[in-house]
Amino acid sequence: MLLKISQSLCLGFGLISSSALFAAVKEYHLVIDESPINLTGKTVKRITVNGKFPAPLLEFEEGDDAVIHVQNNLNNQDTSLHWHGLLLPGLMDGVPGFNGFQGIKPKQSFTYRFKVRQNGTYWYHAHSKGQEQDGLYGALVIRPKAQTLLPPHEQTERDYVVMLSDFHEQGSQQIQNNLKKSAEYYQNQRETLGDVLQQVKRDGLKATWSDRKMWNQMRMLKTDLSDVTGYTFLVNGKTPQQNWSGQFQPNEKVRLRFINASAMSFFDVRIPQLKMTVVSADGQPVQPVNVDEFRIGTAETYDVIVEPTAAHYQIEAESIDRSGFAIGSLHQATDSSKAPAPVQLPTPRPRALLTMEDMGHGEQHDMSHDTHSSQTMQTATSEHDQHAQHDMHASHNAMSGTNQPHQPVEGWANMSTPAGHKALQYQDLKALTPQPDTRAAERELVIRLGGTMERYIWTINGKKFSDAEPLQVKYGERIRLKFINDSMMAHPMHLHGMFMQLEN
């Protein structure tokens, strides 16, 4: 009898020990298909996941074993899913043509399996043709390990994803075809003769002529902040009229996980009358920064914490070309059936005009628009000039609340932030804990971004992807990547499957 009890105790202890050693398996089944949707009054076919547009939220806990079964029910398209910002084996990264992954053929399936090695706010999206633009994207939230105590400034009672995106009635292939015809196809907010006359009045005929000549030589428009217009901007798949809403109770702290899942839109985000505390950037915890607004680029994520005191707030994410808003709301509700207040469409802020400094040319005059000349014309801006540009933008920002008539708003970085308000800057973002690796870089790789607007083709180091050789690095090597943008466009950049530290 004693032997049997001992065996039972040993067996029980073994089971407990084994369960502690093995992580939980979190499993999802995703079916990618095409379905009719209607967001703007016009029914169009778009890509859905499990019948949803956009794709459903996936949630994990750090340490989980993720198992994600993906079935491709598209009739004539390969597909794929990339887990943006996650550290995982190359085969599971989800980019066709890399690390042995060849995409998911029509009517076929693929199972992604990987260890969840981090926590934070991320997202997932297609890496096949224009499927991301057509709806194949979703939020991905990873909670800290069980029993992990968050720092006091991160502890909240509510937690919401706020995923921003852009929806177009034209499909991705049609948009691409139109841009191939003309890079200015969607530029319907161009300057008018009245704008030119105002510039002559302000700057004089000679200066205006010189300025216009340079822009014509570059074949660029000052208003070309976004390649595509005509978007309806969404919050968690809802239009401003549909008004996504999150509830809160009095005295609660709320975490908002902002994700820019747009195809090509930057947003200036604010919640009027409500301060935000930024606590995470791209999934990584940062020292708290109190702000009134922030700009979020394509594919970026920010976690902010708010402490609402009024009954209702409107979340406003304005596209940088000032063509529209993604709008949601927060409202206090002791009765869950109480509807939020109706949306009030804000007045757009002034649209900024690009400057020669934004193009990286300063006072350069002899300009053309092919890749080679763009590289040879790139002018190095001195530290003094950089500070001068920063001061100029800051001056414009401070003036924006009281712009004088016909005073232009200039500069890519100019958000027209009202005087006295704080807009997040990249230099505000500091890691919450010291960086674990502070080794000096062993070598430097220069990566030049180029391309041509006329053909809408983009290159790295003078070559398009199909012609480029891989950059060779060694496992464990610490490398400095120096990005030089020789093109006339802004290019958000990120590395798959690894983190990088921003130096400047």
Short mmCIF file of C-alpha atoms in Angstrom, two decimals:
data_model
loop_
_atom_site.label_atom_id
_atom_site.label_comp_id
_atom_site.label_asym_id
_atom_site.label_seq_id
_atom_site.Cartn_x
_atom_site.Cartn_y
_atom_site.Cartn_z
CA MET A 1 0.00 0.00 0.00
CA LEU A 2 2.82 2.37 0.88
CA LEU A 3 4.49 1.57 -2.44
CA LYS A 4 1.33 2.40 -4.36
CA ILE A 5 0.98 5.73 -2.56
CA SER A 6 4.61 6.59 -3.27
CA GLN A 7 4.17 5.73 -6.94
CA SER A 8 1.06 7.90 -7.11
CA LEU A 9 2.87 10.81 -5.49
CA CYS A 10 5.80 10.46 -7.88
CA LEU A 11 3.47 10.28 -10.86
CA GLY A 12 1.54 13.33 -9.67
CA PHE A 13 4.72 15.32 -9.13
CA GLY A 14 5.94 14.27 -12.58
CA LEU A 15 2.75 15.53 -14.21
CA ILE A 16 3.00 18.86 -12.40
CA SER A 17 6.64 19.26 -13.35
CA SER A 18 5.95 18.37 -16.97
CA SER A 19 3.14 20.90 -17.26
CA ALA A 20 5.46 23.60 -15.93
CA LEU A 21 8.10 22.72 -18.49
CA PHE A 22 5.83 22.77 -21.54
CA ALA A 23 4.34 26.03 -22.83
CA ALA A 24 0.70 26.42 -23.72
CA VAL A 25 -0.22 25.79 -27.34
CA LYS A 26 -2.36 28.59 -28.79
CA GLU A 27 -4.02 27.49 -32.01
CA TYR A 28 -5.93 29.42 -34.68
CA HIS A 29 -7.63 28.36 -37.91
CA LEU A 30 -7.75 31.10 -40.57
CA VAL A 31 -9.57 30.80 -43.89
CA ILE A 32 -8.60 33.38 -46.53
CA ASP A 33 -11.32 34.04 -49.09
CA GLU A 34 -12.92 36.77 -51.16
CA SER A 35 -16.28 38.23 -50.14
CA PRO A 36 -18.52 41.17 -51.06
CA ILE A 37 -18.34 44.10 -48.62
CA ASN A 38 -19.97 47.51 -48.58
CA LEU A 39 -18.38 50.31 -46.54
CA THR A 40 -19.08 53.34 -48.75
CA GLY A 41 -22.41 52.55 -50.42
CA LYS A 42 -20.76 50.54 -53.19
CA THR A 43 -20.42 46.76 -52.97
CA VAL A 44 -16.96 45.48 -53.92
CA LYS A 45 -15.13 42.18 -53.50
CA ARG A 46 -12.32 42.18 -50.97
CA ILE A 47 -10.23 39.61 -49.14
CA THR A 48 -11.67 38.36 -45.87
CA VAL A 49 -10.40 36.04 -43.13
CA ASN A 50 -12.99 33.77 -41.55
CA GLY A 51 -15.54 35.98 -43.28
CA LYS A 52 -14.29 39.13 -41.55
CA PHE A 53 -12.95 42.39 -42.99
CA PRO A 54 -10.37 43.17 -41.79
CA ALA A 55 -8.91 39.95 -40.40
CA PRO A 56 -9.66 38.98 -36.77
CA LEU A 57 -7.56 39.92 -33.75
CA LEU A 58 -5.08 37.21 -32.73
CA GLU A 59 -4.00 37.09 -29.08
CA PHE A 60 -1.11 35.22 -27.48
CA GLU A 61 0.88 35.16 -24.27
CA GLU A 62 4.66 35.42 -24.27
CA GLY A 63 6.06 31.89 -24.17
CA ASP A 64 3.13 30.31 -26.04
CA ASP A 65 3.67 27.87 -28.87
CA ALA A 66 1.75 29.48 -31.74
CA VAL A 67 0.08 27.14 -34.22
CA ILE A 68 -1.78 28.97 -37.00
CA HIS A 69 -3.45 26.94 -39.74
CA VAL A 70 -4.08 28.99 -42.89
CA GLN A 71 -6.36 27.80 -45.69
CA ASN A 72 -6.22 29.66 -49.01
CA ASN A 73 -9.67 29.61 -50.59
CA LEU A 74 -8.83 32.25 -53.21
CA ASN A 75 -9.51 30.97 -56.70
CA ASN A 76 -6.44 32.09 -58.61
CA GLN A 77 -4.02 33.78 -56.20
CA ASP A 78 -1.22 32.53 -54.01
CA THR A 79 -1.32 34.10 -50.58
CA SER A 80 0.79 34.47 -47.44
CA LEU A 81 0.79 35.92 -43.93
CA HIS A 82 3.69 37.82 -42.40
CA TRP A 83 3.84 38.39 -38.62
CA HIS A 84 5.09 41.97 -38.54
CA GLY A 85 7.75 42.63 -35.91
CA LEU A 86 7.92 39.09 -34.49
CA LEU A 87 11.14 37.21 -33.81
CA LEU A 88 10.70 33.80 -35.41
CA PRO A 89 12.36 31.24 -37.73
CA GLY A 90 12.81 32.34 -41.33
CA LEU A 91 10.45 29.73 -42.79
CA MET A 92 7.66 31.03 -40.54
CA ASP A 93 8.21 34.69 -41.47
CA GLY A 94 5.73 34.36 -44.31
CA VAL A 95 7.48 36.09 -47.22
CA PRO A 96 7.28 34.06 -50.45
CA GLY A 97 10.68 33.34 -51.97
CA PHE A 98 12.59 33.58 -48.68
CA ASN A 99 13.89 30.85 -46.38
CA GLY A 100 12.16 28.08 -48.30
CA PHE A 101 8.64 29.52 -48.01
CA GLN A 102 6.90 29.53 -51.40
CA GLY A 103 3.56 31.01 -50.43
CA ILE A 104 0.23 29.22 -50.10
CA LYS A 105 -1.23 28.02 -53.39
CA PRO A 106 -4.96 28.35 -54.19
CA LYS A 107 -7.05 25.74 -52.36
CA GLN A 108 -3.99 24.70 -50.34
CA SER A 109 -3.07 25.22 -46.68
CA PHE A 110 -0.01 25.96 -44.58
CA THR A 111 0.60 25.77 -40.84
CA TYR A 112 2.76 28.39 -39.14
CA ARG A 113 4.44 27.14 -35.95
CA PHE A 114 6.69 29.28 -33.79
CA LYS A 115 7.57 30.12 -30.20
CA VAL A 116 6.23 33.49 -29.05
CA ARG A 117 9.37 35.18 -27.71
CA GLN A 118 8.13 38.68 -26.91
CA ASN A 119 5.11 40.71 -25.89
CA GLY A 120 3.53 43.90 -27.14
CA THR A 121 1.33 45.28 -29.93
CA TYR A 122 1.95 43.97 -33.44
CA TRP A 123 -0.02 43.08 -36.55
CA TYR A 124 -0.06 40.59 -39.41
CA HIS A 125 -0.64 41.05 -43.12
CA ALA A 126 -0.24 39.51 -46.55
CA HIS A 127 3.10 39.62 -48.34
CA SER A 128 1.64 38.66 -51.72
CA LYS A 129 0.93 41.25 -54.44
CA GLY A 130 -1.53 43.90 -53.23
CA GLN A 131 -3.52 41.67 -50.90
CA GLU A 132 -2.75 43.80 -47.85
CA GLN A 133 -4.42 46.79 -49.58
CA ASP A 134 -7.35 44.51 -50.40
CA GLY A 135 -8.03 43.66 -46.75
CA LEU A 136 -5.63 40.92 -45.66
CA TYR A 137 -4.40 42.46 -42.42
CA GLY A 138 -5.23 42.14 -38.73
CA ALA A 139 -4.10 43.03 -35.21
CA LEU A 140 -1.86 40.79 -33.11
CA VAL A 141 -1.54 41.35 -29.35
CA ILE A 142 0.89 39.43 -27.14
CA ARG A 143 0.37 39.65 -23.37
CA PRO A 144 3.30 39.42 -20.93
CA LYS A 145 3.97 36.06 -19.30
CA ALA A 146 1.52 35.02 -16.62
CA GLN A 147 2.38 36.44 -13.21
CA THR A 148 4.48 39.19 -14.83
CA LEU A 149 3.67 42.42 -13.04
CA LEU A 150 3.46 45.45 -15.30
CA PRO A 151 5.11 48.68 -14.12
CA PRO A 152 2.62 50.93 -12.27
CA HIS A 153 2.43 53.41 -15.17
CA GLU A 154 1.26 50.60 -17.51
CA GLN A 155 -1.44 49.11 -15.30
CA THR A 156 -4.92 49.78 -16.69
CA GLU A 157 -8.52 48.64 -16.28
CA ARG A 158 -9.36 48.63 -20.01
CA ASP A 159 -7.41 47.63 -23.10
CA TYR A 160 -8.43 48.32 -26.71
CA VAL A 161 -6.88 47.88 -30.14
CA VAL A 162 -7.27 50.95 -32.39
CA MET A 163 -6.25 49.74 -35.85
CA LEU A 164 -6.08 52.46 -38.51
CA SER A 165 -6.32 51.58 -42.20
CA ASP A 166 -7.24 52.94 -45.62
CA PHE A 167 -9.98 51.51 -47.84
CA HIS A 168 -10.33 52.27 -51.55
CA GLU A 169 -13.20 51.38 -53.85
CA GLN A 170 -10.59 50.51 -56.48
CA GLY A 171 -8.73 47.26 -55.95
CA SER A 172 -4.98 47.09 -55.46
CA GLN A 173 -4.28 45.98 -59.03
CA GLN A 174 -6.24 48.90 -60.48
CA ILE A 175 -4.42 51.34 -58.17
CA GLN A 176 -1.06 49.90 -59.23
CA ASN A 177 -1.99 50.12 -62.91
CA ASN A 178 -3.03 53.75 -62.51
CA LEU A 179 0.22 54.67 -60.75
CA LYS A 180 2.18 52.98 -63.54
CA LYS A 181 0.35 55.17 -66.04
CA SER A 182 1.17 58.29 -64.04
CA ALA A 183 2.62 58.74 -60.57
CA GLU A 184 0.37 61.82 -60.29
CA TYR A 185 -2.80 59.92 -61.21
CA TYR A 186 -4.36 60.45 -57.77
CA GLN A 187 -2.99 63.95 -57.12
CA ASN A 188 -6.28 65.84 -57.01
CA GLN A 189 -5.23 68.41 -54.41
CA ARG A 190 -2.77 70.31 -56.59
CA GLU A 191 -1.91 73.95 -56.23
CA THR A 192 -3.93 76.38 -58.31
CA LEU A 193 -3.15 79.63 -60.12
CA GLY A 194 -4.35 81.41 -57.01
CA ASP A 195 -1.63 79.68 -54.96
CA VAL A 196 1.02 80.81 -57.44
CA LEU A 197 -0.22 84.41 -57.35
CA GLN A 198 -0.16 84.38 -53.56
CA GLN A 199 3.44 83.12 -53.66
CA VAL A 200 4.39 85.94 -56.05
CA LYS A 201 2.78 88.45 -53.70
CA ARG A 202 4.59 86.98 -50.72
CA ASP A 203 8.03 86.09 -52.16
CA GLY A 204 8.32 88.16 -55.33
CA LEU A 205 8.29 87.12 -58.98
CA LYS A 206 11.97 86.13 -59.24
CA ALA A 207 11.95 83.86 -56.18
CA THR A 208 8.65 82.30 -57.22
CA TRP A 209 9.93 81.63 -60.75
CA SER A 210 13.11 80.01 -59.40
CA ASP A 211 11.14 77.85 -56.96
CA ARG A 212 8.64 76.69 -59.57
CA LYS A 213 11.43 75.95 -62.04
CA MET A 214 13.15 73.62 -59.58
CA TRP A 215 9.95 71.70 -58.84
CA ASN A 216 9.23 71.35 -62.56
CA GLN A 217 12.74 70.01 -63.18
CA MET A 218 12.17 67.38 -60.49
CA ARG A 219 8.74 66.61 -61.96
CA MET A 220 7.34 66.65 -58.45
CA LEU A 221 4.39 68.38 -56.84
CA LYS A 222 4.62 70.22 -53.54
CA THR A 223 1.33 68.58 -52.61
CA ASP A 224 2.57 65.01 -53.16
CA LEU A 225 2.42 63.90 -49.52
CA SER A 226 0.44 60.75 -50.35
CA ASP A 227 0.59 58.75 -53.58
CA VAL A 228 -3.09 57.79 -53.51
CA THR A 229 -6.17 59.81 -52.63
CA GLY A 230 -9.82 58.78 -52.52
CA TYR A 231 -9.43 56.64 -49.42
CA THR A 232 -12.02 56.08 -46.73
CA PHE A 233 -10.11 55.81 -43.47
CA LEU A 234 -11.12 53.16 -40.95
CA VAL A 235 -10.81 52.40 -37.23
CA ASN A 236 -10.98 48.65 -36.63
CA GLY A 237 -12.66 48.27 -40.01
CA LYS A 238 -15.33 50.90 -39.33
CA THR A 239 -15.88 54.17 -41.19
CA PRO A 240 -16.25 57.46 -39.30
CA GLN A 241 -20.02 57.19 -39.71
CA GLN A 242 -20.01 53.68 -38.22
CA ASN A 243 -18.00 55.07 -35.29
CA TRP A 244 -16.02 52.36 -33.52
CA SER A 245 -16.36 52.99 -29.79
CA GLY A 246 -14.69 51.83 -26.58
CA GLN A 247 -16.31 52.16 -23.18
CA PHE A 248 -14.86 53.14 -19.83
CA GLN A 249 -16.04 53.67 -16.28
CA PRO A 250 -15.23 56.71 -14.12
CA ASN A 251 -11.66 56.81 -12.74
CA GLU A 252 -10.45 54.04 -15.05
CA LYS A 253 -7.18 54.05 -16.98
CA VAL A 254 -7.44 52.83 -20.57
CA ARG A 255 -4.72 51.40 -22.81
CA LEU A 256 -5.14 52.14 -26.52
CA ARG A 257 -3.03 50.04 -28.89
CA PHE A 258 -2.69 52.10 -32.08
CA ILE A 259 -1.69 50.17 -35.20
CA ASN A 260 -1.20 51.78 -38.61
CA ALA A 261 -2.26 48.94 -40.90
CA SER A 262 -2.77 51.20 -43.91
CA ALA A 263 -1.28 50.46 -47.29
CA MET A 264 0.32 53.90 -47.67
CA SER A 265 -1.20 56.48 -45.31
CA PHE A 266 0.44 58.39 -42.46
CA PHE A 267 -1.84 59.75 -39.73
CA ASP A 268 -1.66 62.55 -37.18
CA VAL A 269 -3.47 61.17 -34.14
CA ARG A 270 -5.10 63.15 -31.35
CA ILE A 271 -7.91 62.89 -28.80
CA PRO A 272 -9.03 66.48 -28.19
CA GLN A 273 -9.11 67.45 -24.49
CA LEU A 274 -7.43 64.19 -23.46
CA LYS A 275 -3.70 63.79 -22.82
CA MET A 276 -2.02 60.57 -23.93
CA THR A 277 0.97 58.86 -22.32
CA VAL A 278 3.04 56.87 -24.81
CA VAL A 279 4.34 53.70 -23.12
CA SER A 280 5.31 51.49 -26.06
CA ALA A 281 6.58 51.90 -29.62
CA ASP A 282 6.53 49.04 -32.15
CA GLY A 283 5.87 46.57 -29.35
CA GLN A 284 8.79 47.71 -27.18
CA PRO A 285 8.25 49.46 -23.81
CA VAL A 286 9.54 53.03 -23.61
CA GLN A 287 9.90 55.58 -20.87
CA PRO A 288 6.51 57.32 -20.52
CA VAL A 289 6.04 60.41 -22.72
CA ASN A 290 3.04 62.70 -22.22
CA VAL A 291 1.75 64.06 -25.53
CA ASP A 292 -1.25 65.74 -27.11
CA GLU A 293 -0.72 64.06 -30.47
CA PHE A 294 1.60 61.85 -32.49
CA ARG A 295 2.29 60.99 -36.12
CA ILE A 296 2.14 57.29 -36.93
CA GLY A 297 3.76 56.00 -40.11
CA THR A 298 2.75 52.98 -42.13
CA ALA A 299 3.21 49.74 -40.13
CA GLU A 300 4.11 51.51 -36.87
CA THR A 301 2.42 50.80 -33.54
CA TYR A 302 2.13 52.94 -30.40
CA ASP A 303 0.55 52.06 -27.07
CA VAL A 304 -0.84 55.02 -25.15
CA ILE A 305 -2.59 55.25 -21.79
CA VAL A 306 -5.37 57.74 -21.15
CA GLU A 307 -7.30 58.70 -18.02
CA PRO A 308 -10.67 60.07 -19.19
CA THR A 309 -12.63 62.37 -16.90
CA ALA A 310 -15.36 63.60 -19.26
CA ALA A 311 -18.17 61.40 -20.55
CA HIS A 312 -17.14 61.36 -24.21
CA TYR A 313 -14.02 61.75 -26.36
CA GLN A 314 -13.46 61.51 -30.09
CA ILE A 315 -10.35 59.76 -31.46
CA GLU A 316 -9.18 61.61 -34.57
CA ALA A 317 -6.54 60.26 -36.97
CA GLU A 318 -6.06 62.73 -39.82
CA SER A 319 -4.20 61.71 -42.97
CA ILE A 320 -1.13 63.87 -43.58
CA ASP A 321 -2.48 65.02 -46.96
CA ARG A 322 -5.56 66.27 -45.04
CA SER A 323 -7.92 64.32 -47.29
CA GLY A 324 -9.85 62.69 -44.46
CA PHE A 325 -10.06 61.20 -40.98
CA ALA A 326 -10.28 57.83 -39.32
CA ILE A 327 -12.56 58.45 -36.35
CA GLY A 328 -13.59 56.47 -33.30
CA SER A 329 -14.72 57.34 -29.81
CA LEU A 330 -14.41 56.62 -26.11
CA HIS A 331 -17.49 57.03 -23.98
CA GLN A 332 -18.46 56.52 -20.38
CA ALA A 333 -21.30 54.06 -20.00
CA THR A 334 -22.66 52.63 -16.79
CA ASP A 335 -25.43 51.23 -18.96
CA SER A 336 -23.91 49.13 -21.76
CA SER A 337 -26.92 49.80 -23.98
CA LYS A 338 -26.23 53.55 -24.01
CA ALA A 339 -25.01 54.61 -27.45
CA PRO A 340 -21.97 56.88 -27.87
CA ALA A 341 -22.40 60.47 -28.98
CA PRO A 342 -22.63 60.99 -32.77
CA VAL A 343 -19.44 61.72 -34.70
CA GLN A 344 -18.50 65.35 -35.25
CA LEU A 345 -16.31 65.62 -38.34
CA PRO A 346 -13.39 67.92 -37.43
CA THR A 347 -12.15 70.80 -39.54
CA PRO A 348 -9.05 69.62 -41.43
CA ARG A 349 -5.76 71.20 -40.48
CA PRO A 350 -3.85 73.14 -43.14
CA ARG A 351 -2.24 70.93 -45.74
CA ALA A 352 1.55 71.20 -45.63
CA LEU A 353 3.54 71.80 -48.81
CA LEU A 354 6.79 69.96 -49.42
CA THR A 355 10.00 72.00 -49.48
CA MET A 356 13.40 71.61 -51.13
CA GLU A 357 14.76 70.57 -47.72
CA ASP A 358 12.21 67.74 -47.64
CA MET A 359 13.58 66.59 -51.00
CA GLY A 360 17.13 66.65 -49.60
CA HIS A 361 18.26 69.27 -52.11
CA GLY A 362 18.43 72.54 -50.22
CA GLU A 363 19.26 75.21 -52.78
CA GLN A 364 20.31 72.75 -55.53
CA HIS A 365 19.13 74.03 -58.92
CA ASP A 366 20.01 71.67 -61.78
CA MET A 367 17.64 68.80 -61.14
CA SER A 368 16.19 65.92 -63.07
CA HIS A 369 14.23 62.94 -61.83
CA ASP A 370 16.00 59.72 -62.74
CA THR A 371 17.70 57.54 -60.15
CA HIS A 372 21.29 58.33 -61.14
CA SER A 373 20.86 62.09 -61.06
CA SER A 374 18.99 61.84 -57.77
CA GLN A 375 21.99 60.08 -56.25
CA THR A 376 24.55 62.52 -57.62
CA MET A 377 22.50 65.52 -56.56
CA GLN A 378 22.02 64.37 -52.98
CA THR A 379 23.36 67.17 -50.80
CA ALA A 380 24.76 66.56 -47.36
CA THR A 381 23.00 68.76 -44.84
CA SER A 382 25.26 70.12 -42.13
CA GLU A 383 24.39 69.75 -38.46
CA HIS A 384 23.75 73.49 -38.37
CA ASP A 385 21.32 73.23 -41.29
CA GLN A 386 19.52 70.32 -39.65
CA HIS A 387 19.02 72.37 -36.50
CA ALA A 388 17.84 75.29 -38.63
CA GLN A 389 15.29 73.08 -40.36
CA HIS A 390 14.11 71.74 -37.01
CA ASP A 391 13.74 75.28 -35.68
CA MET A 392 11.86 76.28 -38.83
CA HIS A 393 9.39 73.41 -38.42
CA ALA A 394 9.00 74.18 -34.72
CA SER A 395 8.31 77.81 -35.58
CA HIS A 396 5.65 76.79 -38.10
CA ASN A 397 4.11 74.44 -35.55
CA ALA A 398 3.94 77.16 -32.93
CA MET A 399 2.29 79.52 -35.41
CA SER A 400 -0.21 77.01 -36.74
CA GLY A 401 -2.91 77.88 -34.24
CA THR A 402 -2.83 81.50 -35.41
CA ASN A 403 -1.80 81.28 -39.06
CA GLN A 404 -1.89 84.59 -40.82
CA PRO A 405 -3.88 84.78 -44.07
CA HIS A 406 -2.02 83.16 -46.99
CA GLN A 407 0.80 82.03 -44.67
CA PRO A 408 1.82 78.66 -46.16
CA VAL A 409 2.30 75.60 -44.00
CA GLU A 410 5.53 74.02 -45.19
CA GLY A 411 7.55 70.92 -44.47
CA TRP A 412 6.94 67.18 -44.37
CA ALA A 413 7.30 67.16 -40.57
CA ASN A 414 4.88 70.03 -39.98
CA MET A 415 1.80 68.69 -38.19
CA SER A 416 0.32 72.17 -37.56
CA THR A 417 0.36 71.36 -33.86
CA PRO A 418 -1.39 74.15 -31.91
CA ALA A 419 0.79 76.39 -29.78
CA GLY A 420 1.33 74.91 -26.33
CA HIS A 421 0.58 71.34 -27.42
CA LYS A 422 3.15 68.54 -27.38
CA ALA A 423 3.62 66.34 -30.46
CA LEU A 424 5.67 63.15 -30.10
CA GLN A 425 9.14 63.22 -31.66
CA TYR A 426 11.35 60.20 -32.30
CA GLN A 427 13.97 61.62 -29.94
CA ASP A 428 11.37 61.38 -27.15
CA LEU A 429 11.41 57.58 -27.37
CA LYS A 430 13.85 56.00 -24.93
CA ALA A 431 13.94 52.34 -23.96
CA LEU A 432 12.35 51.59 -20.60
CA THR A 433 15.26 49.33 -19.65
CA PRO A 434 18.92 49.55 -20.75
CA GLN A 435 19.77 48.00 -24.09
CA PRO A 436 21.25 44.52 -23.52
CA ASP A 437 23.72 44.83 -26.39
CA THR A 438 25.89 47.95 -26.49
CA ARG A 439 28.78 46.60 -28.57
CA ALA A 440 30.26 48.89 -31.18
CA ALA A 441 29.30 48.04 -34.75
CA GLU A 442 31.82 45.77 -36.45
CA ARG A 443 31.06 47.19 -39.89
CA GLU A 444 28.63 49.41 -41.77
CA LEU A 445 26.34 48.60 -44.67
CA VAL A 446 25.13 51.54 -46.77
CA ILE A 447 21.61 51.12 -48.15
CA ARG A 448 20.58 53.69 -50.75
CA LEU A 449 16.88 54.01 -51.51
CA GLY A 450 16.11 55.10 -55.05
CA GLY A 451 13.62 54.78 -57.86
CA THR A 452 11.66 56.65 -60.45
CA MET A 453 8.23 58.21 -60.09
CA GLU A 454 7.50 58.03 -63.82
CA ARG A 455 7.51 54.22 -63.85
CA TYR A 456 6.73 53.86 -60.13
CA ILE A 457 9.67 51.51 -59.58
CA TRP A 458 11.73 51.51 -56.37
CA THR A 459 15.26 50.26 -55.83
CA ILE A 460 17.82 49.49 -53.13
CA ASN A 461 21.42 50.27 -54.07
CA GLY A 462 20.31 50.92 -57.64
CA LYS A 463 18.62 47.54 -58.19
CA LYS A 464 15.04 46.39 -58.05
CA PHE A 465 14.34 43.34 -55.91
CA SER A 466 14.36 40.79 -58.73
CA ASP A 467 17.90 41.84 -59.75
CA ALA A 468 19.44 42.30 -56.29
CA GLU A 469 21.89 40.02 -54.51
CA PRO A 470 21.40 39.41 -50.77
CA LEU A 471 23.41 41.46 -48.28
CA GLN A 472 25.67 38.98 -46.49
CA VAL A 473 25.88 39.11 -42.69
CA LYS A 474 27.07 36.70 -40.01
CA TYR A 475 24.98 35.31 -37.19
CA GLY A 476 25.62 37.32 -34.01
CA GLU A 477 27.41 40.10 -35.89
CA ARG A 478 26.62 43.68 -34.84
CA ILE A 479 26.18 45.88 -37.91
CA ARG A 480 25.34 49.50 -38.54
CA LEU A 481 22.85 50.03 -41.38
CA LYS A 482 23.07 53.49 -42.92
CA PHE A 483 19.94 54.31 -44.91
CA ILE A 484 20.25 57.09 -47.50
CA ASN A 485 17.06 58.13 -49.25
CA ASP A 486 18.00 59.34 -52.74
CA SER A 487 14.40 59.21 -53.93
CA MET A 488 11.71 61.87 -53.77
CA MET A 489 9.45 59.78 -51.55
CA ALA A 490 9.33 58.82 -47.88
CA HIS A 491 10.05 55.12 -47.31
CA PRO A 492 9.25 53.46 -43.97
CA MET A 493 11.81 50.67 -43.48
CA HIS A 494 11.95 47.67 -41.18
CA LEU A 495 13.88 44.41 -40.87
CA HIS A 496 12.05 41.10 -40.71
CA GLY A 497 12.76 38.82 -37.77
CA MET A 498 15.05 41.14 -35.81
CA PHE A 499 15.10 44.37 -33.84
CA MET A 500 17.29 47.37 -34.58
CA GLN A 501 18.33 50.36 -32.50
CA LEU A 502 17.83 53.83 -33.99
CA GLU A 503 21.01 55.92 -33.73
CA ASN A 504 19.86 59.15 -35.40
#
